[in-house]
mmCIF file of N, CA and C in Angstrom:
data_model
loop_
_atom_site.group_PDB
_atom_site.id
_atom_site.type_symbol
_atom_site.label_atom_id
_atom_site.label_comp_id
_atom_site.label_asym_id
_atom_site.label_seq_id
_atom_site.Cartn_x
_atom_site.Cartn_y
_atom_site.Cartn_z
ATOM 1 N N UNK A 50 -16.499 22.166 13.293
ATOM 2 C CA UNK A 50 -17.136 21.961 12.010
ATOM 3 C C UNK A 50 -16.762 20.578 11.493
ATOM 4 N N UNK A 51 -17.766 19.805 11.175
ATOM 5 C CA UNK A 51 -17.534 18.477 10.624
ATOM 6 C C UNK A 51 -18.438 18.270 9.420
ATOM 7 N N UNK A 52 -17.994 17.386 8.561
ATOM 8 C CA UNK A 52 -18.772 17.052 7.377
ATOM 9 C C UNK A 52 -18.232 15.759 6.808
ATOM 10 N N UNK A 53 -18.950 15.218 5.841
ATOM 11 C CA UNK A 53 -18.491 14.042 5.108
ATOM 12 C C UNK A 53 -17.966 14.511 3.760
ATOM 13 N N UNK A 54 -16.974 13.807 3.248
ATOM 14 C CA UNK A 54 -16.395 14.146 1.954
ATOM 15 C C UNK A 54 -16.279 12.899 1.103
ATOM 16 N N UNK A 55 -16.485 13.085 -0.180
ATOM 17 C CA UNK A 55 -16.366 12.012 -1.157
ATOM 18 C C UNK A 55 -15.260 12.415 -2.132
ATOM 19 N N UNK A 56 -14.402 11.467 -2.463
ATOM 20 C CA UNK A 56 -13.327 11.720 -3.419
ATOM 21 C C UNK A 56 -13.425 10.676 -4.518
ATOM 22 N N UNK A 57 -13.360 11.154 -5.778
ATOM 23 C CA UNK A 57 -13.407 10.210 -6.895
ATOM 24 C C UNK A 57 -12.659 10.785 -8.100
ATOM 25 N N UNK A 58 -12.247 9.909 -8.966
ATOM 26 C CA UNK A 58 -11.592 10.305 -10.205
ATOM 27 C C UNK A 58 -12.650 10.584 -11.264
ATOM 28 N N UNK A 59 -12.510 11.714 -11.952
ATOM 29 C CA UNK A 59 -13.437 12.060 -13.031
ATOM 30 C C UNK A 59 -12.630 12.569 -14.221
ATOM 31 N N UNK A 60 -13.251 12.575 -15.364
ATOM 32 C CA UNK A 60 -12.661 13.161 -16.568
ATOM 33 C C UNK A 60 -13.575 14.298 -16.999
ATOM 34 N N UNK A 61 -13.222 15.534 -16.612
ATOM 35 C CA UNK A 61 -14.095 16.659 -16.953
ATOM 36 C C UNK A 61 -14.173 16.849 -18.458
ATOM 37 N N UNK A 62 -15.358 17.117 -18.945
ATOM 38 C CA UNK A 62 -15.581 17.313 -20.375
ATOM 39 C C UNK A 62 -15.840 18.786 -20.647
ATOM 40 N N UNK A 63 -15.922 19.113 -21.901
ATOM 41 C CA UNK A 63 -16.226 20.485 -22.287
ATOM 42 C C UNK A 63 -15.162 21.031 -23.216
ATOM 43 N N UNK A 64 -15.428 22.203 -23.734
ATOM 44 C CA UNK A 64 -14.531 22.823 -24.708
ATOM 45 C C UNK A 64 -13.182 23.150 -24.085
ATOM 46 N N UNK A 65 -13.187 23.740 -22.888
ATOM 47 C CA UNK A 65 -11.931 24.153 -22.255
ATOM 48 C C UNK A 65 -11.052 22.942 -21.938
ATOM 49 N N UNK A 66 -11.648 21.862 -21.405
ATOM 50 C CA UNK A 66 -10.874 20.665 -21.068
ATOM 51 C C UNK A 66 -10.315 20.005 -22.320
ATOM 52 N N UNK A 67 -11.112 19.951 -23.381
ATOM 53 C CA UNK A 67 -10.654 19.358 -24.638
ATOM 54 C C UNK A 67 -9.517 20.170 -25.238
ATOM 55 N N UNK A 68 -9.666 21.485 -25.231
ATOM 56 C CA UNK A 68 -8.627 22.354 -25.790
ATOM 57 C C UNK A 68 -7.328 22.223 -25.000
ATOM 58 N N UNK A 69 -7.409 22.192 -23.668
ATOM 59 C CA UNK A 69 -6.213 22.067 -22.834
ATOM 60 C C UNK A 69 -5.520 20.725 -23.066
ATOM 61 N N UNK A 70 -6.301 19.637 -23.181
ATOM 62 C CA UNK A 70 -5.723 18.314 -23.419
ATOM 63 C C UNK A 70 -5.058 18.249 -24.785
ATOM 64 N N UNK A 71 -5.690 18.853 -25.775
ATOM 65 C CA UNK A 71 -5.134 18.863 -27.133
ATOM 66 C C UNK A 71 -3.822 19.644 -27.163
ATOM 67 N N UNK A 72 -3.812 20.816 -26.524
ATOM 68 C CA UNK A 72 -2.588 21.632 -26.495
ATOM 69 C C UNK A 72 -1.482 20.939 -25.713
ATOM 70 N N UNK A 73 -1.854 20.237 -24.630
ATOM 71 C CA UNK A 73 -0.863 19.520 -23.833
ATOM 72 C C UNK A 73 -0.219 18.373 -24.587
ATOM 73 N N UNK A 74 -0.932 17.829 -25.565
ATOM 74 C CA UNK A 74 -0.405 16.715 -26.361
ATOM 75 C C UNK A 74 0.331 17.193 -27.608
ATOM 76 N N UNK A 75 0.415 18.509 -27.782
ATOM 77 C CA UNK A 75 1.138 19.018 -28.949
ATOM 78 C C UNK A 75 0.280 19.210 -30.175
ATOM 79 N N UNK A 76 -1.016 19.319 -30.014
ATOM 80 C CA UNK A 76 -1.897 19.553 -31.157
ATOM 81 C C UNK A 76 -2.825 18.387 -31.416
ATOM 82 N N UNK A 77 -3.685 18.576 -32.413
ATOM 83 C CA UNK A 77 -4.695 17.564 -32.735
ATOM 84 C C UNK A 77 -4.062 16.235 -33.151
ATOM 85 N N UNK A 78 -2.953 16.270 -33.869
ATOM 86 C CA UNK A 78 -2.329 15.037 -34.348
ATOM 87 C C UNK A 78 -1.740 14.206 -33.211
ATOM 88 N N UNK A 79 -1.259 14.861 -32.150
ATOM 89 C CA UNK A 79 -0.629 14.130 -31.052
ATOM 90 C C UNK A 79 -1.590 13.700 -29.961
ATOM 91 N N UNK A 80 -2.836 14.160 -30.022
ATOM 92 C CA UNK A 80 -3.784 13.859 -28.954
ATOM 93 C C UNK A 80 -4.532 12.576 -29.261
ATOM 94 N N UNK A 81 -4.613 11.693 -28.263
ATOM 95 C CA UNK A 81 -5.284 10.400 -28.454
ATOM 96 C C UNK A 81 -6.783 10.458 -28.188
ATOM 97 N N UNK A 82 -7.318 11.613 -27.824
ATOM 98 C CA UNK A 82 -8.750 11.772 -27.598
ATOM 99 C C UNK A 82 -9.209 11.477 -26.186
ATOM 100 N N UNK A 83 -8.291 11.094 -25.308
ATOM 101 C CA UNK A 83 -8.655 10.779 -23.928
ATOM 102 C C UNK A 83 -8.370 12.004 -23.055
ATOM 103 N N UNK A 84 -9.390 12.456 -22.348
ATOM 104 C CA UNK A 84 -9.217 13.594 -21.451
ATOM 105 C C UNK A 84 -8.515 13.141 -20.177
ATOM 106 N N UNK A 85 -7.641 13.982 -19.606
ATOM 107 C CA UNK A 85 -6.919 13.589 -18.394
ATOM 108 C C UNK A 85 -7.858 13.500 -17.185
ATOM 109 N N UNK A 86 -7.556 12.554 -16.317
ATOM 110 C CA UNK A 86 -8.360 12.378 -15.105
ATOM 111 C C UNK A 86 -7.975 13.419 -14.063
ATOM 112 N N UNK A 87 -8.966 13.886 -13.334
ATOM 113 C CA UNK A 87 -8.745 14.805 -12.220
ATOM 114 C C UNK A 87 -9.487 14.267 -11.012
ATOM 115 N N UNK A 88 -9.134 14.786 -9.848
ATOM 116 C CA UNK A 88 -9.761 14.342 -8.611
ATOM 117 C C UNK A 88 -10.899 15.288 -8.254
ATOM 118 N N UNK A 89 -12.077 14.734 -8.005
ATOM 119 C CA UNK A 89 -13.239 15.502 -7.584
ATOM 120 C C UNK A 89 -13.438 15.284 -6.092
ATOM 121 N N UNK A 90 -13.574 16.395 -5.367
ATOM 122 C CA UNK A 90 -13.873 16.348 -3.936
ATOM 123 C C UNK A 90 -15.272 16.930 -3.769
ATOM 124 N N UNK A 91 -16.137 16.233 -3.087
ATOM 125 C CA UNK A 91 -17.490 16.725 -2.828
ATOM 126 C C UNK A 91 -17.748 16.698 -1.330
ATOM 127 N N UNK A 92 -18.282 17.799 -0.823
ATOM 128 C CA UNK A 92 -18.661 17.873 0.585
ATOM 129 C C UNK A 92 -20.128 17.499 0.712
ATOM 130 N N UNK A 93 -20.404 16.529 1.573
ATOM 131 C CA UNK A 93 -21.757 16.032 1.748
ATOM 132 C C UNK A 93 -22.109 16.075 3.236
ATOM 133 N N UNK A 94 -22.659 17.194 3.703
ATOM 134 C CA UNK A 94 -23.023 17.293 5.122
ATOM 135 C C UNK A 94 -24.042 16.235 5.501
ATOM 136 N N UNK A 95 -24.002 15.742 6.738
ATOM 137 C CA UNK A 95 -24.889 14.659 7.169
ATOM 138 C C UNK A 95 -26.380 14.974 7.037
ATOM 139 N N UNK A 96 -26.787 16.216 7.195
ATOM 140 C CA UNK A 96 -28.208 16.562 7.162
ATOM 141 C C UNK A 96 -28.717 16.909 5.766
ATOM 142 N N UNK A 97 -27.880 16.777 4.746
ATOM 143 C CA UNK A 97 -28.269 17.104 3.375
ATOM 144 C C UNK A 97 -28.548 15.834 2.573
ATOM 145 N N UNK A 98 -29.406 15.957 1.557
ATOM 146 C CA UNK A 98 -29.739 14.815 0.703
ATOM 147 C C UNK A 98 -28.713 14.570 -0.391
ATOM 148 N N UNK A 99 -27.908 15.573 -0.679
ATOM 149 C CA UNK A 99 -26.894 15.454 -1.733
ATOM 150 C C UNK A 99 -25.717 16.365 -1.398
ATOM 151 N N UNK A 100 -24.577 16.195 -2.090
ATOM 152 C CA UNK A 100 -23.417 17.052 -1.822
ATOM 153 C C UNK A 100 -23.742 18.536 -2.050
ATOM 154 N N UNK A 101 -23.073 19.393 -1.292
ATOM 155 C CA UNK A 101 -23.341 20.830 -1.372
ATOM 156 C C UNK A 101 -22.211 21.616 -2.029
ATOM 157 N N UNK A 102 -20.974 21.155 -1.914
ATOM 158 C CA UNK A 102 -19.823 21.864 -2.490
ATOM 159 C C UNK A 102 -18.951 20.878 -3.252
ATOM 160 N N UNK A 103 -18.339 21.378 -4.330
ATOM 161 C CA UNK A 103 -17.507 20.532 -5.191
ATOM 162 C C UNK A 103 -16.204 21.251 -5.514
ATOM 163 N N UNK A 104 -15.114 20.504 -5.599
ATOM 164 C CA UNK A 104 -13.826 21.048 -6.015
ATOM 165 C C UNK A 104 -13.169 20.061 -6.967
ATOM 166 N N UNK A 105 -12.528 20.578 -8.002
ATOM 167 C CA UNK A 105 -11.697 19.766 -8.894
ATOM 168 C C UNK A 105 -10.248 20.084 -8.581
ATOM 169 N N UNK A 106 -9.429 19.057 -8.528
ATOM 170 C CA UNK A 106 -8.020 19.270 -8.244
ATOM 171 C C UNK A 106 -7.180 18.364 -9.140
ATOM 172 N N UNK A 107 -5.950 18.772 -9.333
ATOM 173 C CA UNK A 107 -5.028 17.946 -10.111
ATOM 174 C C UNK A 107 -4.051 17.204 -9.196
ATOM 175 N N UNK A 108 -4.353 17.139 -7.896
ATOM 176 C CA UNK A 108 -3.528 16.346 -6.991
ATOM 177 C C UNK A 108 -3.587 14.886 -7.429
ATOM 178 N N UNK A 109 -2.521 14.114 -7.190
ATOM 179 C CA UNK A 109 -2.547 12.690 -7.539
ATOM 180 C C UNK A 109 -3.655 11.953 -6.785
ATOM 181 N N UNK A 110 -4.117 10.855 -7.341
ATOM 182 C CA UNK A 110 -5.242 10.120 -6.754
ATOM 183 C C UNK A 110 -4.906 9.531 -5.390
ATOM 184 N N UNK A 111 -3.645 9.340 -5.073
ATOM 185 C CA UNK A 111 -3.261 8.760 -3.789
ATOM 186 C C UNK A 111 -3.128 9.785 -2.670
ATOM 187 N N UNK A 112 -3.452 11.035 -2.921
ATOM 188 C CA UNK A 112 -3.324 12.075 -1.909
ATOM 189 C C UNK A 112 -4.309 11.814 -0.772
ATOM 190 N N UNK A 113 -3.829 11.996 0.443
ATOM 191 C CA UNK A 113 -4.660 11.734 1.623
ATOM 192 C C UNK A 113 -5.885 12.653 1.645
ATOM 193 N N UNK A 114 -7.008 12.105 2.071
ATOM 194 C CA UNK A 114 -8.255 12.861 2.138
ATOM 195 C C UNK A 114 -8.099 14.091 3.024
ATOM 196 N N UNK A 115 -7.402 13.959 4.126
ATOM 197 C CA UNK A 115 -7.185 15.080 5.050
ATOM 198 C C UNK A 115 -6.523 16.251 4.328
ATOM 199 N N UNK A 116 -5.517 15.956 3.504
ATOM 200 C CA UNK A 116 -4.809 17.006 2.759
ATOM 201 C C UNK A 116 -5.716 17.629 1.694
ATOM 202 N N UNK A 117 -6.481 16.818 1.002
ATOM 203 C CA UNK A 117 -7.395 17.334 -0.021
ATOM 204 C C UNK A 117 -8.431 18.277 0.585
ATOM 205 N N UNK A 118 -9.000 17.883 1.716
ATOM 206 C CA UNK A 118 -10.009 18.719 2.363
ATOM 207 C C UNK A 118 -9.374 20.011 2.862
ATOM 208 N N UNK A 119 -8.181 19.925 3.406
ATOM 209 C CA UNK A 119 -7.491 21.128 3.886
ATOM 210 C C UNK A 119 -7.263 22.112 2.747
ATOM 211 N N UNK A 120 -6.829 21.627 1.610
ATOM 212 C CA UNK A 120 -6.589 22.511 0.467
ATOM 213 C C UNK A 120 -7.897 23.082 -0.082
ATOM 214 N N UNK A 121 -8.956 22.290 -0.056
ATOM 215 C CA UNK A 121 -10.246 22.779 -0.549
ATOM 216 C C UNK A 121 -10.817 23.848 0.373
ATOM 217 N N UNK A 122 -10.594 23.707 1.656
ATOM 218 C CA UNK A 122 -11.159 24.628 2.632
ATOM 219 C C UNK A 122 -10.224 25.786 2.978
ATOM 220 N N UNK A 123 -9.066 25.883 2.368
ATOM 221 C CA UNK A 123 -8.100 26.941 2.686
ATOM 222 C C UNK A 123 -8.657 28.325 2.340
ATOM 223 N N UNK A 124 -9.666 28.369 1.504
ATOM 224 C CA UNK A 124 -10.275 29.656 1.150
ATOM 225 C C UNK A 124 -10.769 30.399 2.387
ATOM 226 N N UNK A 125 -11.268 29.670 3.370
ATOM 227 C CA UNK A 125 -11.730 30.301 4.603
ATOM 228 C C UNK A 125 -10.583 31.062 5.271
ATOM 229 N N UNK A 126 -9.400 30.457 5.313
ATOM 230 C CA UNK A 126 -8.239 31.103 5.946
ATOM 231 C C UNK A 126 -7.854 32.369 5.187
ATOM 232 N N UNK A 127 -7.889 32.294 3.866
ATOM 233 C CA UNK A 127 -7.533 33.452 3.042
ATOM 234 C C UNK A 127 -8.522 34.590 3.277
ATOM 235 N N UNK A 128 -9.805 34.278 3.287
ATOM 236 C CA UNK A 128 -10.811 35.310 3.523
ATOM 237 C C UNK A 128 -10.679 35.897 4.924
ATOM 238 N N UNK A 129 -10.375 35.076 5.902
ATOM 239 C CA UNK A 129 -10.187 35.545 7.273
ATOM 240 C C UNK A 129 -8.995 36.497 7.343
ATOM 241 N N UNK A 130 -7.868 36.120 6.711
ATOM 242 C CA UNK A 130 -6.685 36.981 6.724
ATOM 243 C C UNK A 130 -6.949 38.303 6.008
ATOM 244 N N UNK A 131 -7.657 38.263 4.905
ATOM 245 C CA UNK A 131 -7.962 39.496 4.179
ATOM 246 C C UNK A 131 -8.840 40.418 5.024
ATOM 247 N N UNK A 132 -9.816 39.841 5.704
ATOM 248 C CA UNK A 132 -10.681 40.641 6.581
ATOM 249 C C UNK A 132 -9.861 41.259 7.714
ATOM 250 N N UNK A 133 -8.919 40.483 8.258
ATOM 251 C CA UNK A 133 -8.040 41.009 9.311
ATOM 252 C C UNK A 133 -7.156 42.130 8.773
ATOM 253 N N UNK A 134 -6.637 41.961 7.554
ATOM 254 C CA UNK A 134 -5.811 43.013 6.940
ATOM 255 C C UNK A 134 -6.606 44.302 6.752
ATOM 256 N N UNK A 135 -7.844 44.172 6.299
ATOM 257 C CA UNK A 135 -8.665 45.361 6.039
ATOM 258 C C UNK A 135 -9.130 46.029 7.320
ATOM 259 N N UNK A 136 -9.774 45.272 8.174
ATOM 260 C CA UNK A 136 -10.436 45.872 9.326
ATOM 261 C C UNK A 136 -9.515 46.010 10.530
ATOM 262 N N UNK A 137 -8.681 45.024 10.766
ATOM 263 C CA UNK A 137 -7.826 45.060 11.951
ATOM 264 C C UNK A 137 -6.537 45.832 11.773
ATOM 265 N N UNK A 138 -5.980 45.810 10.566
ATOM 266 C CA UNK A 138 -4.672 46.425 10.349
ATOM 267 C C UNK A 138 -4.724 47.637 9.431
ATOM 268 N N UNK A 139 -5.873 47.986 8.898
ATOM 269 C CA UNK A 139 -6.025 49.226 8.143
ATOM 270 C C UNK A 139 -5.560 49.200 6.706
ATOM 271 N N UNK A 140 -5.625 48.052 6.060
ATOM 272 C CA UNK A 140 -5.214 47.992 4.654
ATOM 273 C C UNK A 140 -6.018 48.954 3.785
ATOM 274 N N UNK A 141 -7.282 49.147 4.108
ATOM 275 C CA UNK A 141 -8.138 50.004 3.290
ATOM 276 C C UNK A 141 -8.164 51.463 3.762
ATOM 277 N N UNK A 142 -7.258 51.859 4.648
ATOM 278 C CA UNK A 142 -7.255 53.225 5.175
ATOM 279 C C UNK A 142 -6.336 54.177 4.412
ATOM 280 N N UNK A 143 -5.643 53.726 3.412
ATOM 281 C CA UNK A 143 -4.718 54.599 2.686
ATOM 282 C C UNK A 143 -5.495 55.617 1.859
ATOM 283 N N UNK A 144 -5.119 56.887 1.990
ATOM 284 C CA UNK A 144 -5.793 57.953 1.251
ATOM 285 C C UNK A 144 -4.816 58.804 0.452
ATOM 286 N N UNK A 145 -3.610 58.316 0.264
ATOM 287 C CA UNK A 145 -2.616 59.077 -0.487
ATOM 288 C C UNK A 145 -2.836 58.994 -1.979
ATOM 289 N N UNK A 146 -1.922 59.623 -2.716
ATOM 290 C CA UNK A 146 -2.062 59.661 -4.168
ATOM 291 C C UNK A 146 -0.830 59.164 -4.911
ATOM 292 N N UNK A 147 0.172 58.716 -4.195
ATOM 293 C CA UNK A 147 1.404 58.302 -4.875
ATOM 294 C C UNK A 147 1.606 56.796 -4.761
ATOM 295 N N UNK A 148 2.290 56.270 -5.738
ATOM 296 C CA UNK A 148 2.628 54.846 -5.728
ATOM 297 C C UNK A 148 3.530 54.550 -4.539
ATOM 298 N N UNK A 149 4.488 55.416 -4.285
ATOM 299 C CA UNK A 149 5.436 55.202 -3.197
ATOM 300 C C UNK A 149 4.701 55.167 -1.845
ATOM 301 N N UNK A 150 3.777 56.089 -1.633
ATOM 302 C CA UNK A 150 3.018 56.107 -0.392
ATOM 303 C C UNK A 150 2.172 54.861 -0.216
ATOM 304 N N UNK A 151 1.498 54.450 -1.295
ATOM 305 C CA UNK A 151 0.688 53.241 -1.226
ATOM 306 C C UNK A 151 1.564 52.023 -0.942
ATOM 307 N N UNK A 152 2.720 51.953 -1.603
ATOM 308 C CA UNK A 152 3.637 50.830 -1.412
ATOM 309 C C UNK A 152 4.112 50.773 0.035
ATOM 310 N N UNK A 153 4.462 51.914 0.618
ATOM 311 C CA UNK A 153 4.889 51.933 2.018
ATOM 312 C C UNK A 153 3.763 51.475 2.940
ATOM 313 N N UNK A 154 2.568 51.936 2.680
ATOM 314 C CA UNK A 154 1.411 51.567 3.502
ATOM 315 C C UNK A 154 1.174 50.057 3.456
ATOM 316 N N UNK A 155 1.157 49.505 2.261
ATOM 317 C CA UNK A 155 0.909 48.068 2.109
ATOM 318 C C UNK A 155 2.046 47.256 2.722
ATOM 319 N N UNK A 156 3.283 47.727 2.574
ATOM 320 C CA UNK A 156 4.420 47.006 3.156
ATOM 321 C C UNK A 156 4.313 46.966 4.685
ATOM 322 N N UNK A 157 3.925 48.072 5.293
ATOM 323 C CA UNK A 157 3.783 48.098 6.753
ATOM 324 C C UNK A 157 2.623 47.221 7.223
ATOM 325 N N UNK A 158 1.522 47.233 6.491
ATOM 326 C CA UNK A 158 0.389 46.374 6.850
ATOM 327 C C UNK A 158 0.789 44.904 6.723
ATOM 328 N N UNK A 159 1.515 44.562 5.670
ATOM 329 C CA UNK A 159 1.962 43.177 5.483
ATOM 330 C C UNK A 159 2.932 42.764 6.593
ATOM 331 N N UNK A 160 3.826 43.663 6.999
ATOM 332 C CA UNK A 160 4.754 43.363 8.088
ATOM 333 C C UNK A 160 3.998 43.150 9.398
ATOM 334 N N UNK A 161 2.995 43.981 9.663
ATOM 335 C CA UNK A 161 2.187 43.822 10.879
ATOM 336 C C UNK A 161 1.437 42.498 10.854
ATOM 337 N N UNK A 162 0.910 42.129 9.686
ATOM 338 C CA UNK A 162 0.189 40.856 9.565
ATOM 339 C C UNK A 162 1.133 39.681 9.793
ATOM 340 N N UNK A 163 2.336 39.754 9.235
ATOM 341 C CA UNK A 163 3.322 38.686 9.439
ATOM 342 C C UNK A 163 3.681 38.558 10.920
ATOM 343 N N UNK A 164 3.871 39.685 11.591
ATOM 344 C CA UNK A 164 4.188 39.669 13.016
ATOM 345 C C UNK A 164 3.064 39.013 13.814
ATOM 346 N N UNK A 165 1.835 39.411 13.556
ATOM 347 C CA UNK A 165 0.706 38.838 14.286
ATOM 348 C C UNK A 165 0.538 37.347 14.002
ATOM 349 N N UNK A 166 0.780 36.939 12.769
ATOM 350 C CA UNK A 166 0.678 35.517 12.419
ATOM 351 C C UNK A 166 1.747 34.708 13.158
ATOM 352 N N UNK A 167 2.973 35.224 13.194
ATOM 353 C CA UNK A 167 4.041 34.526 13.910
ATOM 354 C C UNK A 167 3.747 34.454 15.408
ATOM 355 N N UNK A 168 3.192 35.501 15.968
ATOM 356 C CA UNK A 168 2.814 35.488 17.385
ATOM 357 C C UNK A 168 1.713 34.446 17.633
ATOM 358 N N UNK A 169 0.768 34.385 16.731
ATOM 359 C CA UNK A 169 -0.341 33.439 16.890
ATOM 360 C C UNK A 169 0.144 31.995 16.806
ATOM 361 N N UNK A 170 1.132 31.732 15.959
ATOM 362 C CA UNK A 170 1.618 30.362 15.755
ATOM 363 C C UNK A 170 2.734 29.955 16.693
ATOM 364 N N UNK A 171 3.281 30.895 17.463
ATOM 365 C CA UNK A 171 4.408 30.607 18.356
ATOM 366 C C UNK A 171 3.918 29.788 19.551
ATOM 367 N N UNK A 172 4.463 28.581 19.745
ATOM 368 C CA UNK A 172 3.993 27.757 20.859
ATOM 369 C C UNK A 172 4.436 28.297 22.216
ATOM 370 N N UNK A 173 5.465 29.152 22.259
ATOM 371 C CA UNK A 173 5.950 29.690 23.532
ATOM 372 C C UNK A 173 5.046 30.791 24.082
ATOM 373 N N UNK A 174 4.309 31.451 23.198
ATOM 374 C CA UNK A 174 3.454 32.549 23.632
ATOM 375 C C UNK A 174 2.196 31.964 24.266
ATOM 376 N N UNK A 175 1.964 32.334 25.505
ATOM 377 C CA UNK A 175 0.793 31.840 26.229
ATOM 378 C C UNK A 175 -0.285 32.915 26.202
ATOM 379 N N UNK A 176 -1.504 32.498 26.027
ATOM 380 C CA UNK A 176 -2.630 33.442 26.084
ATOM 381 C C UNK A 176 -2.793 33.921 27.524
ATOM 382 N N UNK A 177 -3.116 35.197 27.703
ATOM 383 C CA UNK A 177 -3.310 35.688 29.077
ATOM 384 C C UNK A 177 -4.482 34.980 29.738
ATOM 385 N N UNK A 178 -4.284 34.655 31.007
ATOM 386 C CA UNK A 178 -5.314 33.905 31.743
ATOM 387 C C UNK A 178 -6.392 34.799 32.290
#
């Protein structure tokens, strides 16, 4: 998967941004009226006429593009892990009625997921030929 990305500094406007900036400055009297700058990341695939996805981040402006894109796209990894927890490890198979039973079930599923993740990331483990 490849794409082009654009990174630029923006000052988001709106009620929520103004309220947050005012509160961060200690109230209306302490605020100078300037909204804080944030970093905008836009994904612009080569075959599209305009960007298709946008992310706002508070990372410093000098952050490497590779790191910004990785953080913006980390959602895919989270969704993949959740799908693996549900379908592969049985997170959604609990049918008990007690908090203790549910807690034990989730703890075992989380332990199994951690084990599989460590196996996947271990450089010594070779895939069967």
